[in-house]
GROMACS .gro file of C-alpha atoms in nm:
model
  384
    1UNK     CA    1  -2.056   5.576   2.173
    2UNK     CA    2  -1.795   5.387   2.407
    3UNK     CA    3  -1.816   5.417   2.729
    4UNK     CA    4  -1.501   5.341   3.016
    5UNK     CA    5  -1.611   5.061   3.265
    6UNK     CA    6  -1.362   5.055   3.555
    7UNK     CA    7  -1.270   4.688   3.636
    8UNK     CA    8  -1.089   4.533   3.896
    9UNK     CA    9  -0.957   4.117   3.947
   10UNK     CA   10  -0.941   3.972   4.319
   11UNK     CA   11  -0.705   3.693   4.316
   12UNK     CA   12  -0.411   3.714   4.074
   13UNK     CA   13  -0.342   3.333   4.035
   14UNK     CA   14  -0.313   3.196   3.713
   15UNK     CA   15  -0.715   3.244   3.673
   16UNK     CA   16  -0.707   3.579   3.731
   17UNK     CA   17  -0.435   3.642   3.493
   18UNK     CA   18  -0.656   3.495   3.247
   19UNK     CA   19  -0.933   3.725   3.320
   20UNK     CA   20  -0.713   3.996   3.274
   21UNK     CA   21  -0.569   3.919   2.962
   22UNK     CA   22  -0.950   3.853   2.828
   23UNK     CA   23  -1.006   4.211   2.945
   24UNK     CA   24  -0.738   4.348   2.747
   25UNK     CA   25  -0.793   4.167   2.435
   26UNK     CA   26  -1.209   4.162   2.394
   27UNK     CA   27  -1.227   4.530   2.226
   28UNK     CA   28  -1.027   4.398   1.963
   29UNK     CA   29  -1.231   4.080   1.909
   30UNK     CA   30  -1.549   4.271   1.978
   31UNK     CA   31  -1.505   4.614   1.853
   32UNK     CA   32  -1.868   4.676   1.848
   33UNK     CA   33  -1.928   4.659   2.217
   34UNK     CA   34  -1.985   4.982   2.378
   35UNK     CA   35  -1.773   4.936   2.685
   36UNK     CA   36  -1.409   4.964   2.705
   37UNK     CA   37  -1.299   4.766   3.013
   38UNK     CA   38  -0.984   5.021   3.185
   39UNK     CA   39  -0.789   4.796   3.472
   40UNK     CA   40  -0.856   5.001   3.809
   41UNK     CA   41  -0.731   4.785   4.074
   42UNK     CA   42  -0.611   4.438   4.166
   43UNK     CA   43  -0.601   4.242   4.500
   44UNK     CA   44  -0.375   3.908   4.606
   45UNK     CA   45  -0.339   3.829   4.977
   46UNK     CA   46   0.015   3.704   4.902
   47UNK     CA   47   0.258   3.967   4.915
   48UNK     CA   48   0.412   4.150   4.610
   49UNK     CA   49   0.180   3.952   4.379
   50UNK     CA   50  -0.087   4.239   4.319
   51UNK     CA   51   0.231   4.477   4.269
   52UNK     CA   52   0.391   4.236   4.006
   53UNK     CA   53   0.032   4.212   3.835
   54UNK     CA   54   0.001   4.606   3.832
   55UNK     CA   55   0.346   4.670   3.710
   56UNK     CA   56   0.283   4.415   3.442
   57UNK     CA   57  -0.076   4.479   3.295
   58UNK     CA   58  -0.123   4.848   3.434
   59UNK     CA   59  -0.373   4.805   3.677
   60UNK     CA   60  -0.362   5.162   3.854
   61UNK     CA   61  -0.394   5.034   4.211
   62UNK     CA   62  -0.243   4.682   4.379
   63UNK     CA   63  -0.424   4.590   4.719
   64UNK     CA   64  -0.362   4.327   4.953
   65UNK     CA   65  -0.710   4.339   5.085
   66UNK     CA   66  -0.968   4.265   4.874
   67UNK     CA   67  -1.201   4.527   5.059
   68UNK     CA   68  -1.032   4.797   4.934
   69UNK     CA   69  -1.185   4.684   4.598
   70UNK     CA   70  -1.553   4.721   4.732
   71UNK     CA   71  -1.504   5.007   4.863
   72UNK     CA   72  -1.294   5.206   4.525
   73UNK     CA   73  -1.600   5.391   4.360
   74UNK     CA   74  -1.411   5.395   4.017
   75UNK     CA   75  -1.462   4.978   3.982
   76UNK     CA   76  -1.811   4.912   3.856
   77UNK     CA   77  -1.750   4.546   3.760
   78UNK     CA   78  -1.519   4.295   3.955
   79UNK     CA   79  -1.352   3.956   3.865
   80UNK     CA   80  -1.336   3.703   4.082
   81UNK     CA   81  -1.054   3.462   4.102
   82UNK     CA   82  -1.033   3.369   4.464
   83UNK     CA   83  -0.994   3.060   4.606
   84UNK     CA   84  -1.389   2.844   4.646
   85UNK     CA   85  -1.430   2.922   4.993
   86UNK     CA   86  -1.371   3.322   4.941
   87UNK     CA   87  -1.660   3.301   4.703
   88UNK     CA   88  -1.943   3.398   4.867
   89UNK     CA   89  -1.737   3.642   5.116
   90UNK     CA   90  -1.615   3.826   4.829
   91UNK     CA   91  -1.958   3.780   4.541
   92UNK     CA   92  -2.179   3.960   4.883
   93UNK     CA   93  -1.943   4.217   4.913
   94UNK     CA   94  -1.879   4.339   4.550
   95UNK     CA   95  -2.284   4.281   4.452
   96UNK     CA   96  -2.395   4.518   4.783
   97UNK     CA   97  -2.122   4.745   4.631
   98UNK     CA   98  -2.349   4.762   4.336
   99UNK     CA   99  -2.023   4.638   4.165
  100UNK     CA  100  -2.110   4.346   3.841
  101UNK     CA  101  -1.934   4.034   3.924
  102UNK     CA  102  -1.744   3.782   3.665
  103UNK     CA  103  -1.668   3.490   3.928
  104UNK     CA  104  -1.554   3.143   3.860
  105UNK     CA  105  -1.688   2.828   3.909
  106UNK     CA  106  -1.832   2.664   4.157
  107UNK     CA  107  -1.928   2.982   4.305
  108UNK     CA  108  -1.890   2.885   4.681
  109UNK     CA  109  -1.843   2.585   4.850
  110UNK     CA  110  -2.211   2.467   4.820
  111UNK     CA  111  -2.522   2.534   4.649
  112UNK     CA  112  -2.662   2.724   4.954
  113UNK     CA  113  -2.318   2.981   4.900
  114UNK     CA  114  -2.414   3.009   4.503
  115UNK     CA  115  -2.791   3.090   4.578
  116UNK     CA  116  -2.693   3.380   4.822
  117UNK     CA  117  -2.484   3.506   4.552
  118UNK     CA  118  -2.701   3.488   4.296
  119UNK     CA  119  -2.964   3.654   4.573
  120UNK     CA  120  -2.719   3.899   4.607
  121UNK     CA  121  -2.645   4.000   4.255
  122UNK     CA  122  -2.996   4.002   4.168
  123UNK     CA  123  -3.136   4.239   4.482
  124UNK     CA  124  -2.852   4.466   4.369
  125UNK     CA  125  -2.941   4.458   4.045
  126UNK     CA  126  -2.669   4.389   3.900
  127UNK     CA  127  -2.495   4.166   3.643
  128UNK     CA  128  -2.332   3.816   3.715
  129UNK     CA  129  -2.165   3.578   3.514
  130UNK     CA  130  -1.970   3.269   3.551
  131UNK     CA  131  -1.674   3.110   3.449
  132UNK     CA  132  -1.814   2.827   3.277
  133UNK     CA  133  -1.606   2.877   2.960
  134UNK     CA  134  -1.636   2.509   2.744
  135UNK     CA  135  -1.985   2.606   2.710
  136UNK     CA  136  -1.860   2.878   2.492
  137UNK     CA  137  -1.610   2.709   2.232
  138UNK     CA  138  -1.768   2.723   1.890
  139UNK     CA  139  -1.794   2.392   1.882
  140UNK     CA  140  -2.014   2.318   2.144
  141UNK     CA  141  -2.289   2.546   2.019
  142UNK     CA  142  -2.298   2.393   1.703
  143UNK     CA  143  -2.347   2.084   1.824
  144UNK     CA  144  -2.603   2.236   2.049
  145UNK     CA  145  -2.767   2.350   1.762
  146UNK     CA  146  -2.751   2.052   1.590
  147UNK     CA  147  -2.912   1.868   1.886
  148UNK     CA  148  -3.198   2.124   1.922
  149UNK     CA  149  -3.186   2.072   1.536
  150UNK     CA  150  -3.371   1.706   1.559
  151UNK     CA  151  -3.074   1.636   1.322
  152UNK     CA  152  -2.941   1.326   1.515
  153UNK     CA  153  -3.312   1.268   1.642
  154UNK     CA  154  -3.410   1.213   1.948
  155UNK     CA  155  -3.176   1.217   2.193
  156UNK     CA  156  -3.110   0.880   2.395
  157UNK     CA  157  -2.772   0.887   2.597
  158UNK     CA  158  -2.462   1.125   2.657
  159UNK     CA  159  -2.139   1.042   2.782
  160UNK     CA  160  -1.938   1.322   2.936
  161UNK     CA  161  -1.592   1.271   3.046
  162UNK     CA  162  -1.348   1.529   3.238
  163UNK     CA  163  -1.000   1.340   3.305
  164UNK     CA  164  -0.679   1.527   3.403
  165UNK     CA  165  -0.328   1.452   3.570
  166UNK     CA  166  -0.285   1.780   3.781
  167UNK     CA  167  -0.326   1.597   4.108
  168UNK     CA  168  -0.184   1.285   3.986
  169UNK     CA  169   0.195   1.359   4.171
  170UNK     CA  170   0.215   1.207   4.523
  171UNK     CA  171   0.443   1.501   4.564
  172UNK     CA  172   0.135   1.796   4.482
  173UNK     CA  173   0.134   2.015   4.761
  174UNK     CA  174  -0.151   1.989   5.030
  175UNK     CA  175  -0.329   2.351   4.952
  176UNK     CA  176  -0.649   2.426   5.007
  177UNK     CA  177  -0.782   2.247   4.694
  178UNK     CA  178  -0.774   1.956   4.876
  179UNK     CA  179  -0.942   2.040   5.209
  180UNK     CA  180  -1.298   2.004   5.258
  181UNK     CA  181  -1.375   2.371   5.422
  182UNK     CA  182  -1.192   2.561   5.205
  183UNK     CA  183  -1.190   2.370   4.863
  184UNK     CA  184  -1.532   2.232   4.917
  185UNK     CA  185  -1.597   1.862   4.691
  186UNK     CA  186  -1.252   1.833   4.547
  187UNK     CA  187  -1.302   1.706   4.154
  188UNK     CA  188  -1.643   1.767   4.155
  189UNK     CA  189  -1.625   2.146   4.230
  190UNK     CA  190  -1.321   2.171   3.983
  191UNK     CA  191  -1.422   1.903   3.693
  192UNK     CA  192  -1.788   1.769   3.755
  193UNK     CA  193  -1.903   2.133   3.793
  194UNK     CA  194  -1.805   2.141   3.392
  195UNK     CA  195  -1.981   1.907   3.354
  196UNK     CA  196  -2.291   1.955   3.483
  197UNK     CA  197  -2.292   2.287   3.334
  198UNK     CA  198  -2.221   2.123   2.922
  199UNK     CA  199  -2.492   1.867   3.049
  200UNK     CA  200  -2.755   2.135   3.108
  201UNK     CA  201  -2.636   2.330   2.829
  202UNK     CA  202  -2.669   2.080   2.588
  203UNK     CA  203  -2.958   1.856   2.681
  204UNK     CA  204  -3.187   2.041   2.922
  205UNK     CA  205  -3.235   1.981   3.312
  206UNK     CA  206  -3.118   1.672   3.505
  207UNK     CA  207  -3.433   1.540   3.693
  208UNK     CA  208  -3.226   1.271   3.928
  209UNK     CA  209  -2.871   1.127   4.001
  210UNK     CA  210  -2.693   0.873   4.156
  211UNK     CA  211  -2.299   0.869   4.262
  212UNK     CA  212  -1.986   0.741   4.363
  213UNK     CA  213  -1.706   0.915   4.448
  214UNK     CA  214  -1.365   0.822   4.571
  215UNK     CA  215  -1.039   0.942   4.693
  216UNK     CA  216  -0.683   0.764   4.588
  217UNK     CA  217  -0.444   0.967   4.691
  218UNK     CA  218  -0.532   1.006   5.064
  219UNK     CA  219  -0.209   1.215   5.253
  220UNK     CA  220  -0.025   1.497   5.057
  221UNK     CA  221   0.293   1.693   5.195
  222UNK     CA  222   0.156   2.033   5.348
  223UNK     CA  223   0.353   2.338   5.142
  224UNK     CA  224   0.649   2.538   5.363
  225UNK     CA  225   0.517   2.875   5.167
  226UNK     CA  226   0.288   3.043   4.906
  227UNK     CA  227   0.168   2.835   4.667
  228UNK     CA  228   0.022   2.873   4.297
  229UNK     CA  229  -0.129   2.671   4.054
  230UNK     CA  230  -0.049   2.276   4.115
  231UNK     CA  231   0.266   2.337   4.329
  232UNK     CA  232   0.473   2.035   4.474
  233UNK     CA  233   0.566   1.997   4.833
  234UNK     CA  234   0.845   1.741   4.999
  235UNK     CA  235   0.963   1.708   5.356
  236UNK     CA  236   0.621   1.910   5.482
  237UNK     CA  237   0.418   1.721   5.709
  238UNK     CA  238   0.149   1.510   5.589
  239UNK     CA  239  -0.192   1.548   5.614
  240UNK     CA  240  -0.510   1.388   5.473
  241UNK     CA  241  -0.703   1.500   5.160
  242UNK     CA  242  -1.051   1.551   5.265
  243UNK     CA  243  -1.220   1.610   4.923
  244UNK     CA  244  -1.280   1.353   4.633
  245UNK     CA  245  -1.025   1.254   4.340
  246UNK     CA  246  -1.265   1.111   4.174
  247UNK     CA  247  -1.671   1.079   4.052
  248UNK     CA  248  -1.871   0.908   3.890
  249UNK     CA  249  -2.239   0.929   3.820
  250UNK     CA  250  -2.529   0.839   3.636
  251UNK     CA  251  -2.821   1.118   3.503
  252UNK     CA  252  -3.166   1.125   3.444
  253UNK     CA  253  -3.281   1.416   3.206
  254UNK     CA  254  -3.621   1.564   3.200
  255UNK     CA  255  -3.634   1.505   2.819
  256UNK     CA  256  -3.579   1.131   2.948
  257UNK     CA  257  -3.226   1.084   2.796
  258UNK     CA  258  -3.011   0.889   3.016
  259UNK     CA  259  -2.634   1.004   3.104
  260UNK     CA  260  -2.296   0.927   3.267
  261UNK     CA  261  -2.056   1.139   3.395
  262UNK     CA  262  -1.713   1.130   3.493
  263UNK     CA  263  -1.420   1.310   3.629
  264UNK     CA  264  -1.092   1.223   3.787
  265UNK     CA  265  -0.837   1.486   3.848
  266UNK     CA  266  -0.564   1.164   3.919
  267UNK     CA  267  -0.567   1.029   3.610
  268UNK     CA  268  -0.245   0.968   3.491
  269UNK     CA  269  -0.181   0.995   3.132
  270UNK     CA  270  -0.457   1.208   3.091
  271UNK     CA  271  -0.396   1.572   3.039
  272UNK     CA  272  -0.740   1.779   2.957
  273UNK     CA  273  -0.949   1.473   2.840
  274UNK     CA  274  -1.262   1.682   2.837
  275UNK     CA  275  -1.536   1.601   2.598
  276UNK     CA  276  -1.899   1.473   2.544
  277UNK     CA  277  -2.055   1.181   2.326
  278UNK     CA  278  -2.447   1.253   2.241
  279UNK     CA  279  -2.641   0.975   2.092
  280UNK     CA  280  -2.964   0.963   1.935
  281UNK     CA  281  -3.209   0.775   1.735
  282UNK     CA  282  -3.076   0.869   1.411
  283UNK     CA  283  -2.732   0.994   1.471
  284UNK     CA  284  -2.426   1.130   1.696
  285UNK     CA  285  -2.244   1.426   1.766
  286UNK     CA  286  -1.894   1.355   1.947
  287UNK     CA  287  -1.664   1.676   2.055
  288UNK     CA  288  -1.315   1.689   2.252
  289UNK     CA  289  -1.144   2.002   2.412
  290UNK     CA  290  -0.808   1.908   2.261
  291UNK     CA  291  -0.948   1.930   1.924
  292UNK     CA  292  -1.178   2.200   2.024
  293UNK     CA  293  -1.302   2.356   1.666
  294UNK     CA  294  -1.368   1.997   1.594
  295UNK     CA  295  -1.763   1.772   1.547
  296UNK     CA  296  -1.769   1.408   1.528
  297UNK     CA  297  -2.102   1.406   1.314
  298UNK     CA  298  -2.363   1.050   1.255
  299UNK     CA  299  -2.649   1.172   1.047
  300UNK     CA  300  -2.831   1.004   0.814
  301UNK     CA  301  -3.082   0.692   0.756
  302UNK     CA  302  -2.795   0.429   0.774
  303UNK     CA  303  -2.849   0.349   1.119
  304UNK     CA  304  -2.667   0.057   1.124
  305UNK     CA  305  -2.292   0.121   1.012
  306UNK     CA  306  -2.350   0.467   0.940
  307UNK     CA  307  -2.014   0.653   0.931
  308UNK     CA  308  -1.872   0.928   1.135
  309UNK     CA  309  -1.751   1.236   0.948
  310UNK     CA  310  -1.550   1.508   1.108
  311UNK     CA  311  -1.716   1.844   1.090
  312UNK     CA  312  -1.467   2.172   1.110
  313UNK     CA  313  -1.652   2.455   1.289
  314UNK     CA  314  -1.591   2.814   1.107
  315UNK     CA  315  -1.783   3.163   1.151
  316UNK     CA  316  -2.151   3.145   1.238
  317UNK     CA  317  -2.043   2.893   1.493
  318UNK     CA  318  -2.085   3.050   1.830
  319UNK     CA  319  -1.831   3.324   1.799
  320UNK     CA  320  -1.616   3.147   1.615
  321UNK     CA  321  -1.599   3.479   1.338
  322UNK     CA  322  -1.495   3.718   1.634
  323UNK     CA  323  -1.105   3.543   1.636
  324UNK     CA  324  -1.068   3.347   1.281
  325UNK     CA  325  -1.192   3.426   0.919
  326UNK     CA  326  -1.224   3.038   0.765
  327UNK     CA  327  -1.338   2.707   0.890
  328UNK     CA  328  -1.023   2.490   1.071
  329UNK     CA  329  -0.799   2.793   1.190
  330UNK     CA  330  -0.762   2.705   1.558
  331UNK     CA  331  -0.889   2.824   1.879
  332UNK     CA  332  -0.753   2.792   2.246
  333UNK     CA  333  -0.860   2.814   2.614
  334UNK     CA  334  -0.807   3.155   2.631
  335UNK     CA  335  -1.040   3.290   2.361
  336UNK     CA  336  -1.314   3.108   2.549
  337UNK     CA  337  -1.211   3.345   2.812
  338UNK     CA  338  -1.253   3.656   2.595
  339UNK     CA  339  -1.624   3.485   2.496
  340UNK     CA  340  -1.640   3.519   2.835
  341UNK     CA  341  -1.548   3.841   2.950
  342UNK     CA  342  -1.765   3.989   2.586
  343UNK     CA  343  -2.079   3.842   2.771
  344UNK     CA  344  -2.016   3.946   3.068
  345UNK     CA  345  -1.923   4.307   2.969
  346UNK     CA  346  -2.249   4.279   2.713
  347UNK     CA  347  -2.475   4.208   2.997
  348UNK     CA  348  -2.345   4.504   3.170
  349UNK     CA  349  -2.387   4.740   2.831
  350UNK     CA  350  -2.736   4.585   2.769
  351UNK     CA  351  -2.877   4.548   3.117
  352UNK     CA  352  -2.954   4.160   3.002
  353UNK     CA  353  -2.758   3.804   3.067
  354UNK     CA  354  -2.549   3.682   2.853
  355UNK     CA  355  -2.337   3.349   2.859
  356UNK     CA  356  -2.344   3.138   3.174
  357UNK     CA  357  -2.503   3.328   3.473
  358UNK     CA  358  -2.551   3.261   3.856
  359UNK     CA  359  -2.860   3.094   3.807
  360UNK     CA  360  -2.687   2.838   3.608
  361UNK     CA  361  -2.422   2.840   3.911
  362UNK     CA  362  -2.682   2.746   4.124
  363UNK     CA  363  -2.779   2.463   3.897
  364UNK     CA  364  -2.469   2.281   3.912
  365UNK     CA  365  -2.423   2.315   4.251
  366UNK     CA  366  -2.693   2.163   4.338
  367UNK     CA  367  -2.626   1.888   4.102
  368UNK     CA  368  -2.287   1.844   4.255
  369UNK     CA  369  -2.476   1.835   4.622
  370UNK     CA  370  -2.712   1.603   4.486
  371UNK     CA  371  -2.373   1.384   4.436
  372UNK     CA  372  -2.258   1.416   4.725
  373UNK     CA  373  -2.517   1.272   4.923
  374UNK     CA  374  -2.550   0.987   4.647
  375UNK     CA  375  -2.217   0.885   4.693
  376UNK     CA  376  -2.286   0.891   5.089
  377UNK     CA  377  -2.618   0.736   5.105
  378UNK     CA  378  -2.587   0.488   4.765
  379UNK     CA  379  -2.900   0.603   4.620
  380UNK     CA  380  -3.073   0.826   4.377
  381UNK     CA  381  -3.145   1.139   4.461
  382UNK     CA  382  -3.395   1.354   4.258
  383UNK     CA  383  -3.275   1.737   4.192
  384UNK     CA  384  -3.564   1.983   4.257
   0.00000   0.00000   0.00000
């Protein structure tokens, strides 16, 4: 039997217009699931965007308050699309509503705001997940599986990269991505947070870490009005960007594989470089967003010159089978979304997690505090 779960988004940026879409399309890649998601309400401070949103998707209510969310009886489970420093504001509120929450990455500004939502969520007992989505392309579980496998051996390095060129323009406005008390660590919270997350996912926990971060783009032109997305800004005053551009850092896994990881959101000519390299004693696996239902795959007993083949993921890959019938028919960013919003709306059904939850928030932001007082004191720093 399906049963209706009212839903509602809090901010209608581009992220929450993902969300939305995922809710609309996941009974058709996941007819099995026993919820139907029905759009109950919507909330964006800036004004006529929640009314545009409802008029568009059919959201029965549009709110310029998000409170008005908590307190609608008729939404059970709440996405949340806010800016980082609304995070834990808004994840409190909705999980002492007894309302589920599907929030995005990095869950606060710190890993003291992700721990008192995940506190939250779990005194309420209710269901959390988070918007780490490249842990669920197809591709990356099958390499995970072919890690776990023992197939390339035993694993000895990783490499994980996250390069982009949306803050490249000396022109990008001066929103609140780029201050320190309302954006929180910059590319860490953004990228690194990624990062951390495919790190964990793929090779178990980080015991230590050291960092260095920097910032090369230091004054941006403050925006004259509402801004969405990567907006630019001339003629506004200038003022300094408080958060990093850029990180870099070395890892120490439990396992005792070694790791580096990097990400720059100033990286010109780079637009979604995301990807890993895992090496081990007998072989490789190498993936890269842009060619998501791609493997780079060493195996064998060559060592030495052993080739690289390319590996097409198909169904019994992740949930590759839910959107495509054969191996090589591609995949984008927003099916990872619908992945997404199936395991968060399958954790509701089945009273269990699924996917990325708010304990592995909590993981990554502690990694990313960890780097942050690397990069200020120049040393490792073990992670709990």
């Amino acid at each position: 039997m399906v049963r209706t779960l009212g839903v509602a988004v809090v901010g209608f940026g581009w992220m929450g217009r993902v969300h939305t879409q995922a809710y609309a399309r996941v009974p058709h890649h996941f007819p099995g699931l026993s919820l139907r998601p029905e759009l109950v309400a919507v909330a964006d401070e800036v004004p006529g965007r929640a009314e545009e949103a409802a008029a568009q998707y059919g959201f029965a209510a549009a709110h310029r308050d998000w409170r008005e969310v908590a307190a609608d009886p008729r939404v059970r489970a709440v996405s949340i699309a806010a800016p980082n420093f609304l995070h834990r504001e808004i994840g409190l509120a909705m999980a002492e509503a007894g309302k589920h929450i599907w929030i995005e990455k990095p869950v606060g500004l710190t890993a003291e705001d992700a721990r008192a939502v995940s506190d939250a969520v779990t005194k309420a007992g209710v269901q959390g997940t988070v918007g780490f989505n490249y842990r669920n392309a197809p591709a990356v579980a099958a390499a995970r599986e072919l890690i776990a496998s023992g197939e390339i051996g035993t694993v000895t390095h990783v490499r994980i990269r996250l390069f982009s060129d949306y803050a490249a323009h000396p022109e990008g406005a001066l929103t609140w991505r780029y201050e320190r008390e309302r954006g929180g660590s910059g590319v860490l919270g953004d990228l690194a947070s990624h990062g951390v997350d495919l790190a964990r996912f793929l090779l178990g926990e980080i015991e230590a870490l050291t960092a260095d971060t920097a910032i090369f783009l230091p004054r941006r032109a403050r925006p004259t009005g509402a801004t969405a997305g990567h907006t630019r800004a001339t003629g506004g005053e200038l003022g300094p960007v408080e958060n990093e551009d850029y990180v870099n850092c070395l890892l120490r896994f439990a396992s005792g594989a070694r790791g580096v990881l990097e990400a720059c959101r100033v990286s010109v000519g780079e637009q979604n470089n995301y990807g890993f390299e895992v090496h081990g004693t007998k072989g490789a696996v190498f993936w890269d967003f842009r060619r998501m239902g791609e493997l780079g795959v060493s195996r064998g007993t060559s060592y030495q010159d052993q080739p690289v083949s390319t590996v097409y993921v198909g169904p019994g890959d992740g949930e590759y089978a839910a959107f495509q019938p054969g191996s090589a028919n591609s995949m984008g960013y927003d099916d990872l979304k619908v992945i997404e919003a199936h395991h968060f709306l399958r954790s509701i059904a089945e009273n269990t997690p699924y996917g990325a939850t708010l304990a592995d928030a909590v993981h990554s932001a502690a990694a990313l505090d960890a780097v942050s007082r690397s990069a200020e004191r120049g040393a490792w720093v073990p992670l709990a």
